[in-house]
Structures are given as C-alpha cells and as structure tokens.
JSON list of C-alpha atoms in Angstrom, two decimals:
[
{"chain": "A", "resi": 1, "resn": "MET", "atom": "CA", "xyz": [68.97, 74.37, -6.25]},
{"chain": "A", "resi": 2, "resn": "GLN", "atom": "CA", "xyz": [69.29, 70.73, -5.34]},
{"chain": "A", "resi": 3, "resn": "GLN", "atom": "CA", "xyz": [70.75, 71.75, -2.02]},
{"chain": "A", "resi": 4, "resn": "PHE", "atom": "CA", "xyz": [67.72, 73.99, -1.36]},
{"chain": "A", "resi": 5, "resn": "ILE", "atom": "CA", "xyz": [65.30, 71.19, -2.14]},
{"chain": "A", "resi": 6, "resn": "LEU", "atom": "CA", "xyz": [67.24, 68.86, 0.13]},
{"chain": "A", "resi": 7, "resn": "LEU", "atom": "CA", "xyz": [67.12, 71.40, 2.94]},
{"chain": "A", "resi": 8, "resn": "LEU", "atom": "CA", "xyz": [63.35, 71.77, 2.60]},
{"chain": "A", "resi": 9, "resn": "SER", "atom": "CA", "xyz": [62.94, 68.01, 2.69]},
{"chain": "A", "resi": 10, "resn": "LEU", "atom": "CA", "xyz": [64.94, 67.74, 5.88]},
{"chain": "A", "resi": 11, "resn": "LEU", "atom": "CA", "xyz": [62.90, 70.50, 7.51]},
{"chain": "A", "resi": 12, "resn": "PHE", "atom": "CA", "xyz": [59.64, 68.77, 6.49]},
{"chain": "A", "resi": 13, "resn": "LEU", "atom": "CA", "xyz": [60.74, 65.44, 7.89]},
{"chain": "A", "resi": 14, "resn": "HIS", "atom": "CA", "xyz": [61.83, 67.07, 11.12]},
{"chain": "A", "resi": 15, "resn": "ASN", "atom": "CA", "xyz": [58.48, 68.82, 11.61]},
{"chain": "A", "resi": 16, "resn": "CYS", "atom": "CA", "xyz": [56.53, 65.60, 10.87]},
{"chain": "A", "resi": 17, "resn": "SER", "atom": "CA", "xyz": [58.56, 63.60, 13.37]},
{"chain": "A", "resi": 18, "resn": "LYS", "atom": "CA", "xyz": [58.00, 66.24, 16.07]},
{"chain": "A", "resi": 19, "resn": "THR", "atom": "CA", "xyz": [54.24, 66.32, 15.46]},
{"chain": "A", "resi": 20, "resn": "PHE", "atom": "CA", "xyz": [54.00, 62.52, 15.54]},
{"chain": "A", "resi": 21, "resn": "CYS", "atom": "CA", "xyz": [55.85, 62.34, 18.84]},
{"chain": "A", "resi": 22, "resn": "GLN", "atom": "CA", "xyz": [53.65, 64.98, 20.45]},
{"chain": "A", "resi": 23, "resn": "SER", "atom": "CA", "xyz": [50.53, 63.15, 19.27]},
{"chain": "A", "resi": 24, "resn": "SER", "atom": "CA", "xyz": [51.79, 59.88, 20.70]},
{"chain": "A", "resi": 25, "resn": "ALA", "atom": "CA", "xyz": [52.58, 61.49, 24.04]},
{"chain": "A", "resi": 26, "resn": "GLN", "atom": "CA", "xyz": [49.15, 63.09, 24.31]},
{"chain": "A", "resi": 27, "resn": "SER", "atom": "CA", "xyz": [47.26, 59.83, 23.55]},
{"chain": "A", "resi": 28, "resn": "PRO", "atom": "CA", "xyz": [47.95, 57.34, 26.38]},
{"chain": "A", "resi": 29, "resn": "ILE", "atom": "CA", "xyz": [47.68, 53.66, 25.62]},
{"chain": "A", "resi": 30, "resn": "ALA", "atom": "CA", "xyz": [44.23, 52.39, 26.59]},
{"chain": "A", "resi": 31, "resn": "THR", "atom": "CA", "xyz": [44.30, 49.62, 29.22]},
{"chain": "A", "resi": 32, "resn": "PRO", "atom": "CA", "xyz": [41.70, 46.84, 28.97]},
{"chain": "A", "resi": 33, "resn": "THR", "atom": "CA", "xyz": [38.94, 47.11, 31.59]},
{"chain": "A", "resi": 34, "resn": "LYS", "atom": "CA", "xyz": [38.24, 44.14, 33.89]},
{"chain": "A", "resi": 35, "resn": "ALA", "atom": "CA", "xyz": [34.82, 42.58, 33.85]},
{"chain": "A", "resi": 36, "resn": "PRO", "atom": "CA", "xyz": [32.89, 43.08, 37.14]},
{"chain": "A", "resi": 37, "resn": "VAL", "atom": "CA", "xyz": [33.10, 40.13, 39.50]},
{"chain": "A", "resi": 38, "resn": "PRO", "atom": "CA", "xyz": [29.62, 38.79, 40.35]},
{"chain": "A", "resi": 39, "resn": "PRO", "atom": "CA", "xyz": [28.79, 38.63, 44.09]},
{"chain": "A", "resi": 40, "resn": "PRO", "atom": "CA", "xyz": [29.03, 35.21, 45.71]},
{"chain": "A", "resi": 41, "resn": "PRO", "atom": "CA", "xyz": [25.72, 33.35, 45.80]},
{"chain": "A", "resi": 42, "resn": "THR", "atom": "CA", "xyz": [23.70, 33.73, 49.00]},
{"chain": "A", "resi": 43, "resn": "ALA", "atom": "CA", "xyz": [23.79, 30.62, 51.16]},
{"chain": "A", "resi": 44, "resn": "VAL", "atom": "CA", "xyz": [20.37, 28.99, 51.47]},
{"chain": "A", "resi": 45, "resn": "PRO", "atom": "CA", "xyz": [19.43, 28.01, 55.05]},
{"chain": "A", "resi": 46, "resn": "THR", "atom": "CA", "xyz": [19.26, 24.31, 55.79]},
{"chain": "A", "resi": 47, "resn": "ASP", "atom": "CA", "xyz": [15.80, 22.83, 55.18]},
{"chain": "A", "resi": 48, "resn": "THR", "atom": "CA", "xyz": [15.16, 21.01, 58.47]},
{"chain": "A", "resi": 49, "resn": "ILE", "atom": "CA", "xyz": [11.80, 19.63, 57.30]},
{"chain": "A", "resi": 50, "resn": "SER", "atom": "CA", "xyz": [13.36, 17.91, 54.30]},
{"chain": "A", "resi": 51, "resn": "ILE", "atom": "CA", "xyz": [16.05, 16.36, 56.49]},
{"chain": "A", "resi": 52, "resn": "LEU", "atom": "CA", "xyz": [13.50, 14.95, 58.94]},
{"chain": "A", "resi": 53, "resn": "LEU", "atom": "CA", "xyz": [11.27, 13.65, 56.15]},
{"chain": "A", "resi": 54, "resn": "LYS", "atom": "CA", "xyz": [14.23, 11.99, 54.47]},
{"chain": "A", "resi": 55, "resn": "ALA", "atom": "CA", "xyz": [15.07, 10.22, 57.74]},
{"chain": "A", "resi": 56, "resn": "GLY", "atom": "CA", "xyz": [11.58, 8.70, 57.55]},
{"chain": "A", "resi": 57, "resn": "ARG", "atom": "CA", "xyz": [10.61, 8.29, 61.23]},
{"chain": "A", "resi": 58, "resn": "PHE", "atom": "CA", "xyz": [9.69, 11.79, 62.38]},
{"chain": "A", "resi": 59, "resn": "LEU", "atom": "CA", "xyz": [6.33, 12.35, 60.69]},
{"chain": "A", "resi": 60, "resn": "SER", "atom": "CA", "xyz": [4.47, 13.22, 63.91]},
{"chain": "A", "resi": 61, "resn": "PHE", "atom": "CA", "xyz": [7.03, 15.85, 64.87]},
{"chain": "A", "resi": 62, "resn": "VAL", "atom": "CA", "xyz": [7.13, 17.26, 61.33]},
{"chain": "A", "resi": 63, "resn": "ARG", "atom": "CA", "xyz": [3.34, 17.67, 61.34]},
{"chain": "A", "resi": 64, "resn": "LEU", "atom": "CA", "xyz": [3.55, 19.62, 64.59]},
{"chain": "A", "resi": 65, "resn": "MET", "atom": "CA", "xyz": [6.36, 21.81, 63.23]},
{"chain": "A", "resi": 66, "resn": "LYS", "atom": "CA", "xyz": [4.28, 22.70, 60.19]},
{"chain": "A", "resi": 67, "resn": "ALA", "atom": "CA", "xyz": [1.04, 23.18, 62.13]},
{"chain": "A", "resi": 68, "resn": "THR", "atom": "CA", "xyz": [2.72, 25.63, 64.52]},
{"chain": "A", "resi": 69, "resn": "HIS", "atom": "CA", "xyz": [4.80, 27.30, 61.73]},
{"chain": "A", "resi": 70, "resn": "VAL", "atom": "CA", "xyz": [8.00, 26.54, 63.61]},
{"chain": "A", "resi": 71, "resn": "ASP", "atom": "CA", "xyz": [9.54, 25.49, 60.29]},
{"chain": "A", "resi": 72, "resn": "THR", "atom": "CA", "xyz": [9.10, 29.07, 59.04]},
{"chain": "A", "resi": 73, "resn": "GLN", "atom": "CA", "xyz": [10.56, 30.44, 62.27]},
{"chain": "A", "resi": 74, "resn": "LEU", "atom": "CA", "xyz": [13.66, 28.26, 61.91]},
{"chain": "A", "resi": 75, "resn": "PHE", "atom": "CA", "xyz": [14.16, 29.27, 58.28]},
{"chain": "A", "resi": 76, "resn": "SER", "atom": "CA", "xyz": [14.00, 32.95, 59.26]},
{"chain": "A", "resi": 77, "resn": "GLN", "atom": "CA", "xyz": [16.37, 32.49, 62.18]},
{"chain": "A", "resi": 78, "resn": "LEU", "atom": "CA", "xyz": [18.94, 30.59, 60.13]},
{"chain": "A", "resi": 79, "resn": "ASN", "atom": "CA", "xyz": [18.73, 33.28, 57.43]},
{"chain": "A", "resi": 80, "resn": "SER", "atom": "CA", "xyz": [19.30, 36.17, 59.85]},
{"chain": "A", "resi": 81, "resn": "SER", "atom": "CA", "xyz": [21.66, 34.73, 62.46]},
{"chain": "A", "resi": 82, "resn": "THR", "atom": "CA", "xyz": [24.88, 32.75, 62.61]},
{"chain": "A", "resi": 83, "resn": "ASP", "atom": "CA", "xyz": [24.12, 31.13, 65.97]},
{"chain": "A", "resi": 84, "resn": "GLY", "atom": "CA", "xyz": [22.53, 28.09, 64.38]},
{"chain": "A", "resi": 85, "resn": "ILE", "atom": "CA", "xyz": [20.00, 25.75, 65.99]},
{"chain": "A", "resi": 86, "resn": "THR", "atom": "CA", "xyz": [19.88, 22.37, 67.71]},
{"chain": "A", "resi": 87, "resn": "ILE", "atom": "CA", "xyz": [16.80, 20.13, 67.44]},
{"chain": "A", "resi": 88, "resn": "PHE", "atom": "CA", "xyz": [15.91, 17.21, 69.70]},
{"chain": "A", "resi": 89, "resn": "ALA", "atom": "CA", "xyz": [13.52, 15.36, 67.40]},
{"chain": "A", "resi": 90, "resn": "PRO", "atom": "CA", "xyz": [11.27, 12.70, 68.99]},
{"chain": "A", "resi": 91, "resn": "ASN", "atom": "CA", "xyz": [10.76, 9.75, 66.68]},
{"chain": "A", "resi": 92, "resn": "ASP", "atom": "CA", "xyz": [7.29, 8.44, 65.85]},
{"chain": "A", "resi": 93, "resn": "ASN", "atom": "CA", "xyz": [7.51, 5.73, 68.51]},
{"chain": "A", "resi": 94, "resn": "ALA", "atom": "CA", "xyz": [7.76, 8.48, 71.14]},
{"chain": "A", "resi": 95, "resn": "PHE", "atom": "CA", "xyz": [4.26, 9.68, 70.23]},
{"chain": "A", "resi": 96, "resn": "SER", "atom": "CA", "xyz": [2.21, 6.97, 71.87]},
{"chain": "A", "resi": 97, "resn": "SER", "atom": "CA", "xyz": [-1.57, 7.24, 71.79]},
{"chain": "A", "resi": 98, "resn": "GLN", "atom": "CA", "xyz": [-1.51, 8.73, 75.28]},
{"chain": "A", "resi": 99, "resn": "VAL", "atom": "CA", "xyz": [1.09, 11.35, 74.37]},
{"chain": "A", "resi": 100, "resn": "ALA", "atom": "CA", "xyz": [-0.62, 12.19, 71.09]},
{"chain": "A", "resi": 101, "resn": "GLY", "atom": "CA", "xyz": [-3.92, 12.66, 72.92]},
{"chain": "A", "resi": 102, "resn": "ALA", "atom": "CA", "xyz": [-2.33, 14.93, 75.51]},
{"chain": "A", "resi": 103, "resn": "VAL", "atom": "CA", "xyz": [-0.64, 17.06, 72.83]},
{"chain": "A", "resi": 104, "resn": "GLY", "atom": "CA", "xyz": [-3.84, 17.20, 70.82]},
{"chain": "A", "resi": 105, "resn": "SER", "atom": "CA", "xyz": [-5.67, 18.67, 73.80]},
{"chain": "A", "resi": 106, "resn": "LEU", "atom": "CA", "xyz": [-3.35, 21.71, 73.89]},
{"chain": "A", "resi": 107, "resn": "ASN", "atom": "CA", "xyz": [-4.39, 25.04, 72.39]},
{"chain": "A", "resi": 108, "resn": "ASP", "atom": "CA", "xyz": [-2.42, 26.67, 69.56]},
{"chain": "A", "resi": 109, "resn": "ARG", "atom": "CA", "xyz": [-0.12, 28.67, 71.84]},
{"chain": "A", "resi": 110, "resn": "GLU", "atom": "CA", "xyz": [0.66, 25.65, 73.98]},
{"chain": "A", "resi": 111, "resn": "LYS", "atom": "CA", "xyz": [1.39, 23.48, 70.92]},
{"chain": "A", "resi": 112, "resn": "LEU", "atom": "CA", "xyz": [3.83, 26.12, 69.71]},
{"chain": "A", "resi": 113, "resn": "GLU", "atom": "CA", "xyz": [5.62, 26.15, 73.07]},
{"chain": "A", "resi": 114, "resn": "PHE", "atom": "CA", "xyz": [5.66, 22.35, 73.10]},
{"chain": "A", "resi": 115, "resn": "VAL", "atom": "CA", "xyz": [7.50, 22.19, 69.76]},
{"chain": "A", "resi": 116, "resn": "GLN", "atom": "CA", "xyz": [9.82, 25.09, 70.65]},
{"chain": "A", "resi": 117, "resn": "PHE", "atom": "CA", "xyz": [10.77, 23.26, 73.85]},
{"chain": "A", "resi": 118, "resn": "HIS", "atom": "CA", "xyz": [12.57, 20.69, 71.65]},
{"chain": "A", "resi": 119, "resn": "ILE", "atom": "CA", "xyz": [14.76, 23.32, 69.93]},
{"chain": "A", "resi": 120, "resn": "LEU", "atom": "CA", "xyz": [17.78, 25.26, 71.20]},
{"chain": "A", "resi": 121, "resn": "PRO", "atom": "CA", "xyz": [18.57, 28.66, 69.59]},
{"chain": "A", "resi": 122, "resn": "ARG", "atom": "CA", "xyz": [22.21, 27.76, 68.90]},
{"chain": "A", "resi": 123, "resn": "PHE", "atom": "CA", "xyz": [24.26, 25.04, 67.28]},
{"chain": "A", "resi": 124, "resn": "LEU", "atom": "CA", "xyz": [25.67, 22.42, 69.64]},
{"chain": "A", "resi": 125, "resn": "SER", "atom": "CA", "xyz": [27.97, 19.60, 68.67]},
{"chain": "A", "resi": 126, "resn": "THR", "atom": "CA", "xyz": [28.14, 16.48, 70.81]},
{"chain": "A", "resi": 127, "resn": "SER", "atom": "CA", "xyz": [31.28, 17.80, 72.51]},
{"chain": "A", "resi": 128, "resn": "ASP", "atom": "CA", "xyz": [29.56, 21.11, 73.34]},
{"chain": "A", "resi": 129, "resn": "PHE", "atom": "CA", "xyz": [27.13, 19.35, 75.67]},
{"chain": "A", "resi": 130, "resn": "GLN", "atom": "CA", "xyz": [29.93, 18.74, 78.16]},
{"chain": "A", "resi": 131, "resn": "THR", "atom": "CA", "xyz": [30.35, 22.46, 78.87]},
{"chain": "A", "resi": 132, "resn": "LEU", "atom": "CA", "xyz": [26.70, 23.52, 79.12]},
{"chain": "A", "resi": 133, "resn": "SER", "atom": "CA", "xyz": [25.31, 25.30, 82.15]},
{"chain": "A", "resi": 134, "resn": "ASN", "atom": "CA", "xyz": [21.82, 24.33, 83.28]},
{"chain": "A", "resi": 135, "resn": "PRO", "atom": "CA", "xyz": [19.01, 25.08, 82.82]},
{"chain": "A", "resi": 136, "resn": "VAL", "atom": "CA", "xyz": [19.44, 25.28, 79.05]},
{"chain": "A", "resi": 137, "resn": "LYS", "atom": "CA", "xyz": [17.57, 27.92, 77.07]},
{"chain": "A", "resi": 138, "resn": "THR", "atom": "CA", "xyz": [15.12, 26.69, 74.43]},
{"chain": "A", "resi": 139, "resn": "LEU", "atom": "CA", "xyz": [13.03, 28.57, 71.89]},
{"chain": "A", "resi": 140, "resn": "ALA", "atom": "CA", "xyz": [10.14, 28.28, 74.37]},
{"chain": "A", "resi": 141, "resn": "GLY", "atom": "CA", "xyz": [12.10, 30.23, 76.99]},
{"chain": "A", "resi": 142, "resn": "SER", "atom": "CA", "xyz": [14.56, 29.79, 79.83]},
{"chain": "A", "resi": 143, "resn": "ASP", "atom": "CA", "xyz": [12.51, 30.61, 82.92]},
{"chain": "A", "resi": 144, "resn": "SER", "atom": "CA", "xyz": [11.07, 28.24, 85.48]},
{"chain": "A", "resi": 145, "resn": "LYS", "atom": "CA", "xyz": [8.17, 27.42, 83.16]},
{"chain": "A", "resi": 146, "resn": "PHE", "atom": "CA", "xyz": [10.42, 25.55, 80.72]},
{"chain": "A", "resi": 147, "resn": "PRO", "atom": "CA", "xyz": [13.39, 24.08, 82.61]},
{"chain": "A", "resi": 148, "resn": "LEU", "atom": "CA", "xyz": [15.59, 21.79, 80.51]},
{"chain": "A", "resi": 149, "resn": "THR", "atom": "CA", "xyz": [18.73, 20.17, 81.87]},
{"chain": "A", "resi": 150, "resn": "ILE", "atom": "CA", "xyz": [21.39, 18.34, 79.87]},
{"chain": "A", "resi": 151, "resn": "SER", "atom": "CA", "xyz": [24.15, 16.19, 81.29]},
{"chain": "A", "resi": 152, "resn": "THR", "atom": "CA", "xyz": [26.77, 13.83, 79.88]},
{"chain": "A", "resi": 153, "resn": "SER", "atom": "CA", "xyz": [27.96, 10.48, 81.19]},
{"chain": "A", "resi": 154, "resn": "ASP", "atom": "CA", "xyz": [30.04, 7.80, 79.48]},
{"chain": "A", "resi": 155, "resn": "ASN", "atom": "CA", "xyz": [29.61, 9.30, 76.00]},
{"chain": "A", "resi": 156, "resn": "SER", "atom": "CA", "xyz": [25.86, 9.59, 76.59]},
{"chain": "A", "resi": 157, "resn": "VAL", "atom": "CA", "xyz": [23.92, 12.84, 76.46]},
{"chain": "A", "resi": 158, "resn": "LYS", "atom": "CA", "xyz": [20.98, 12.80, 78.86]},
{"chain": "A", "resi": 159, "resn": "ILE", "atom": "CA", "xyz": [18.09, 15.27, 78.71]},
{"chain": "A", "resi": 160, "resn": "SER", "atom": "CA", "xyz": [15.51, 15.96, 81.41]},
{"chain": "A", "resi": 161, "resn": "SER", "atom": "CA", "xyz": [12.44, 18.21, 81.38]},
{"chain": "A", "resi": 162, "resn": "GLY", "atom": "CA", "xyz": [11.58, 17.52, 84.99]},
{"chain": "A", "resi": 163, "resn": "LEU", "atom": "CA", "xyz": [8.72, 15.23, 83.94]},
{"chain": "A", "resi": 164, "resn": "THR", "atom": "CA", "xyz": [10.43, 13.08, 81.31]},
{"chain": "A", "resi": 165, "resn": "LYS", "atom": "CA", "xyz": [13.97, 11.84, 80.87]},
{"chain": "A", "resi": 166, "resn": "THR", "atom": "CA", "xyz": [15.57, 10.67, 77.66]},
{"chain": "A", "resi": 167, "resn": "SER", "atom": "CA", "xyz": [18.93, 10.57, 75.89]},
{"chain": "A", "resi": 168, "resn": "ILE", "atom": "CA", "xyz": [20.26, 11.20, 72.40]},
{"chain": "A", "resi": 169, "resn": "SER", "atom": "CA", "xyz": [20.03, 7.93, 70.50]},
{"chain": "A", "resi": 170, "resn": "ASN", "atom": "CA", "xyz": [21.32, 9.08, 67.11]},
{"chain": "A", "resi": 171, "resn": "THR", "atom": "CA", "xyz": [22.71, 12.06, 65.20]},
{"chain": "A", "resi": 172, "resn": "ILE", "atom": "CA", "xyz": [20.43, 12.74, 62.23]},
{"chain": "A", "resi": 173, "resn": "TYR", "atom": "CA", "xyz": [22.23, 15.74, 60.72]},
{"chain": "A", "resi": 174, "resn": "THR", "atom": "CA", "xyz": [24.97, 18.27, 61.44]},
{"chain": "A", "resi": 175, "resn": "ASP", "atom": "CA", "xyz": [26.58, 20.94, 59.25]},
{"chain": "A", "resi": 176, "resn": "LYS", "atom": "CA", "xyz": [28.16, 23.41, 61.74]},
{"chain": "A", "resi": 177, "resn": "GLN", "atom": "CA", "xyz": [24.95, 25.46, 61.62]},
{"chain": "A", "resi": 178, "resn": "VAL", "atom": "CA", "xyz": [22.20, 22.93, 62.24]},
{"chain": "A", "resi": 179, "resn": "ALA", "atom": "CA", "xyz": [22.32, 19.88, 64.49]},
{"chain": "A", "resi": 180, "resn": "ILE", "atom": "CA", "xyz": [19.42, 17.40, 64.62]},
{"chain": "A", "resi": 181, "resn": "TYR", "atom": "CA", "xyz": [19.50, 14.66, 67.25]},
{"chain": "A", "resi": 182, "resn": "GLU", "atom": "CA", "xyz": [17.03, 11.81, 67.68]},
{"chain": "A", "resi": 183, "resn": "VAL", "atom": "CA", "xyz": [15.41, 11.17, 71.06]},
{"chain": "A", "resi": 184, "resn": "ASP", "atom": "CA", "xyz": [13.14, 8.26, 72.06]},
{"chain": "A", "resi": 185, "resn": "ARG", "atom": "CA", "xyz": [10.74, 10.25, 74.26]},
{"chain": "A", "resi": 186, "resn": "VAL", "atom": "CA", "xyz": [9.00, 13.60, 73.91]},
{"chain": "A", "resi": 187, "resn": "LEU", "atom": "CA", "xyz": [10.17, 16.38, 76.21]},
{"chain": "A", "resi": 188, "resn": "VAL", "atom": "CA", "xyz": [7.21, 17.31, 78.40]},
{"chain": "A", "resi": 189, "resn": "PRO", "atom": "CA", "xyz": [7.38, 20.82, 79.95]},
{"chain": "A", "resi": 190, "resn": "LYS", "atom": "CA", "xyz": [6.09, 21.12, 83.50]},
{"chain": "A", "resi": 191, "resn": "ASP", "atom": "CA", "xyz": [4.15, 24.27, 82.65]},
{"chain": "A", "resi": 192, "resn": "LEU", "atom": "CA", "xyz": [2.09, 22.57, 79.94]},
{"chain": "A", "resi": 193, "resn": "PHE", "atom": "CA", "xyz": [1.62, 19.22, 81.64]},
{"chain": "A", "resi": 194, "resn": "PRO", "atom": "CA", "xyz": [1.64, 19.83, 85.41]},
{"chain": "A", "resi": 195, "resn": "PRO", "atom": "CA", "xyz": [1.73, 16.60, 87.40]},
{"chain": "A", "resi": 196, "resn": "ALA", "atom": "CA", "xyz": [-1.60, 15.49, 88.77]},
{"chain": "A", "resi": 197, "resn": "PRO", "atom": "CA", "xyz": [-2.08, 16.31, 92.45]},
{"chain": "A", "resi": 198, "resn": "PRO", "atom": "CA", "xyz": [-1.72, 13.32, 94.74]},
{"chain": "A", "resi": 199, "resn": "ALA", "atom": "CA", "xyz": [-4.93, 11.50, 95.53]},
{"chain": "A", "resi": 200, "resn": "PRO", "atom": "CA", "xyz": [-6.38, 12.46, 98.91]},
{"chain": "A", "resi": 201, "resn": "ALA", "atom": "CA", "xyz": [-5.83, 9.97, 101.69]},
{"chain": "A", "resi": 202, "resn": "PRO", "atom": "CA", "xyz": [-8.89, 7.82, 102.39]},
{"chain": "A", "resi": 203, "resn": "ALA", "atom": "CA", "xyz": [-10.99, 9.18, 105.24]},
{"chain": "A", "resi": 204, "resn": "LYS", "atom": "CA", "xyz": [-10.56, 7.35, 108.49]},
{"chain": "A", "resi": 205, "resn": "PRO", "atom": "CA", "xyz": [-13.75, 5.63, 109.67]},
{"chain": "A", "resi": 206, "resn": "VAL", "atom": "CA", "xyz": [-15.39, 7.40, 112.58]},
{"chain": "A", "resi": 207, "resn": "ALA", "atom": "CA", "xyz": [-15.01, 5.28, 115.67]},
{"chain": "A", "resi": 208, "resn": "GLU", "atom": "CA", "xyz": [-18.34, 4.55, 117.33]},
{"chain": "A", "resi": 209, "resn": "SER", "atom": "CA", "xyz": [-18.63, 5.46, 120.97]},
{"chain": "A", "resi": 210, "resn": "PRO", "atom": "CA", "xyz": [-18.87, 2.31, 123.02]},
{"chain": "A", "resi": 211, "resn": "VAL", "atom": "CA", "xyz": [-22.35, 1.88, 124.46]},
{"chain": "A", "resi": 212, "resn": "ALA", "atom": "CA", "xyz": [-22.27, 1.21, 128.16]},
{"chain": "A", "resi": 213, "resn": "PRO", "atom": "CA", "xyz": [-24.13, -1.99, 128.96]},
{"chain": "A", "resi": 214, "resn": "LYS", "atom": "CA", "xyz": [-27.22, -1.53, 131.05]},
{"chain": "A", "resi": 215, "resn": "ASP", "atom": "CA", "xyz": [-26.82, -2.42, 134.65]},
{"chain": "A", "resi": 216, "resn": "ALA", "atom": "CA", "xyz": [-28.82, -5.58, 135.39]},
{"chain": "A", "resi": 217, "resn": "SER", "atom": "CA", "xyz": [-29.61, -4.24, 138.83]},
{"chain": "A", "resi": 218, "resn": "ASP", "atom": "CA", "xyz": [-31.95, -1.70, 137.23]},
{"chain": "A", "resi": 219, "resn": "GLY", "atom": "CA", "xyz": [-34.18, -4.49, 136.06]},
{"chain": "A", "resi": 220, "resn": "VAL", "atom": "CA", "xyz": [-34.13, -6.17, 139.43]},
{"chain": "A", "resi": 221, "resn": "ILE", "atom": "CA", "xyz": [-35.15, -2.94, 141.13]},
{"chain": "A", "resi": 222, "resn": "VAL", "atom": "CA", "xyz": [-38.06, -2.47, 138.75]},
{"chain": "A", "resi": 223, "resn": "VAL", "atom": "CA", "xyz": [-39.33, -6.00, 139.32]},
{"chain": "A", "resi": 224, "resn": "LEU", "atom": "CA", "xyz": [-39.03, -5.70, 143.07]},
{"chain": "A", "resi": 225, "resn": "HIS", "atom": "CA", "xyz": [-40.80, -2.36, 143.01]},
{"chain": "A", "resi": 226, "resn": "HIS", "atom": "CA", "xyz": [-43.60, -3.87, 140.95]},
{"chain": "A", "resi": 227, "resn": "ASN", "atom": "CA", "xyz": [-44.01, -6.84, 143.28]},
{"chain": "A", "resi": 228, "resn": "LEU", "atom": "CA", "xyz": [-44.05, -4.63, 146.36]},
{"chain": "A", "resi": 229, "resn": "VAL", "atom": "CA", "xyz": [-46.76, -2.49, 144.83]},
{"chain": "A", "resi": 230, "resn": "LEU", "atom": "CA", "xyz": [-48.88, -5.53, 144.11]},
{"chain": "A", "resi": 231, "resn": "PHE", "atom": "CA", "xyz": [-48.25, -6.90, 147.62]},
{"chain": "A", "resi": 232, "resn": "GLY", "atom": "CA", "xyz": [-49.30, -3.57, 149.14]},
{"chain": "A", "resi": 233, "resn": "VAL", "atom": "CA", "xyz": [-52.48, -3.49, 147.09]},
{"chain": "A", "resi": 234, "resn": "GLY", "atom": "CA", "xyz": [-53.35, -7.01, 148.19]},
{"chain": "A", "resi": 235, "resn": "ILE", "atom": "CA", "xyz": [-52.97, -6.17, 151.89]},
{"chain": "A", "resi": 236, "resn": "HIS", "atom": "CA", "xyz": [-55.14, -3.10, 151.46]},
{"chain": "A", "resi": 237, "resn": "MET", "atom": "CA", "xyz": [-57.89, -5.16, 149.77]},
{"chain": "A", "resi": 238, "resn": "ALA", "atom": "CA", "xyz": [-57.76, -7.79, 152.49]},
{"chain": "A", "resi": 239, "resn": "ALA", "atom": "CA", "xyz": [-58.16, -5.14, 155.18]},
{"chain": "A", "resi": 240, "resn": "LEU", "atom": "CA", "xyz": [-61.22, -3.82, 153.44]},
{"chain": "A", "resi": 241, "resn": "VAL", "atom": "CA", "xyz": [-62.75, -7.29, 153.31]},
{"chain": "A", "resi": 242, "resn": "PHE", "atom": "CA", "xyz": [-62.23, -7.93, 157.01]},
{"chain": "A", "resi": 243, "resn": "THR", "atom": "CA", "xyz": [-63.65, -4.51, 157.79]},
{"chain": "A", "resi": 244, "resn": "LEU", "atom": "CA", "xyz": [-66.78, -5.34, 155.90]}
]
C-alpha cells in the first residue's frame, strides 16, 4: 500500500513539473520598452536685427530693413535654405543728410531694392572674397541694373557699386550661416541713382560781321556834285539877267 501511494506521488510530481515547464516555455520573458527619443529642437534663424541693434551704430539701416520688410525676408530665407546670407551694413555716419534725402525720395519698390543691394544671398567668410567672380549677385539682382564688384588687396576687401566705393571696416557678426560686415559708405546702385548728365557746354558768342568802313570818297563826290549843281544854277541865273 505504501508503495502504491509512493508511486502516485511520483506520478503527480512528474506531471506538475511537465506542466510548469510548458507554461514557462509558452510565456516569453517581457523585455522593457525604450522611451521614445524626442526630436532635436529646431534651430532658430539668426536675428539680424537684434545683432545690428546691439552693435549700436546701424539705426538708419535697421529702420530701412524694417520699413521694407527685408528683415522678414531674411528670416524666411534663413529658415528655408542653408546658403546663408552676407550683409554689408552701412553705419549711421554713412547716411549723411544728402544720402538720407536721396533715399527718402525713392518709392517703396526702389527702397526695397536699395536695401537688398547691400545683401548677398549666401554666406561669405573673409577668405571667400578672394575667390569671387564679378559681378556679384545681390538680393536685388545680378543684371546690369545692380552691378556689384568685390576685390581684395593687402587683407582689405573693397566693394564698388559703380557710383560709390568702400571697403569692409569691421566684422560685426559671423556664425557660418550669417556674416555681417560694416562699411563706411552706402552702396548706391546705378539704376536707382543714375549720374546726372554733364552740363551742356556754354554757347559760343556769335561773332559779329565786321562792318566795312564807308569810303570817304563817297562824301567827296556828293559835295562836289552839290557844288557843281549850285555853280550851274548860278550861271543860268546870270545869263537870264544879261538877257533881260
């Protein structure tokens, strides 16, 4: 009897072990899930207006950028392109009363082109200026209306619009996407400020025709003729008297 009970116990333990093993095999070990990685933050385009205002001597140019909405154009371009931009920013001393008056006389489209003429649609470091081909394209265009030439000499970067010449006097900001350089004169496009035509040459005075002097013999002839007439009349009168 004891042997029978022992046999049943062994069979029970065997069946339990088999069931436990099958259950373990059918239930895989759960692996911990990884938390989702947040996307990297979107880079905010460089605020060119803040940089110029912080420099403290570009208020006239900043006012023009805002009035023509070029600041919004630059923000959009930097947000949608990797080409970057380069700005030649005239300082406040460059806007003399004469220049300010000339710029103020432009219409809205011309003011926009004037500001865009100071901006290149790509980033240029100081070393990049040595390999440029002229004329250089600006935001205003690259045709004959807006020719801009840049040359280097003895570590100096010279800029010419055809009407004005200046050079980079200082680097205000650079971050591999935006470069802002200070210039001491505004860049005047030929199309917006055509040179005044040369003054006409003064008219030459009309030379008076020389008046031929009267021949004195004419007067002598008249006098002689007059005397002869009188002499003839006198003879005729005398003859009449003697006849009477």
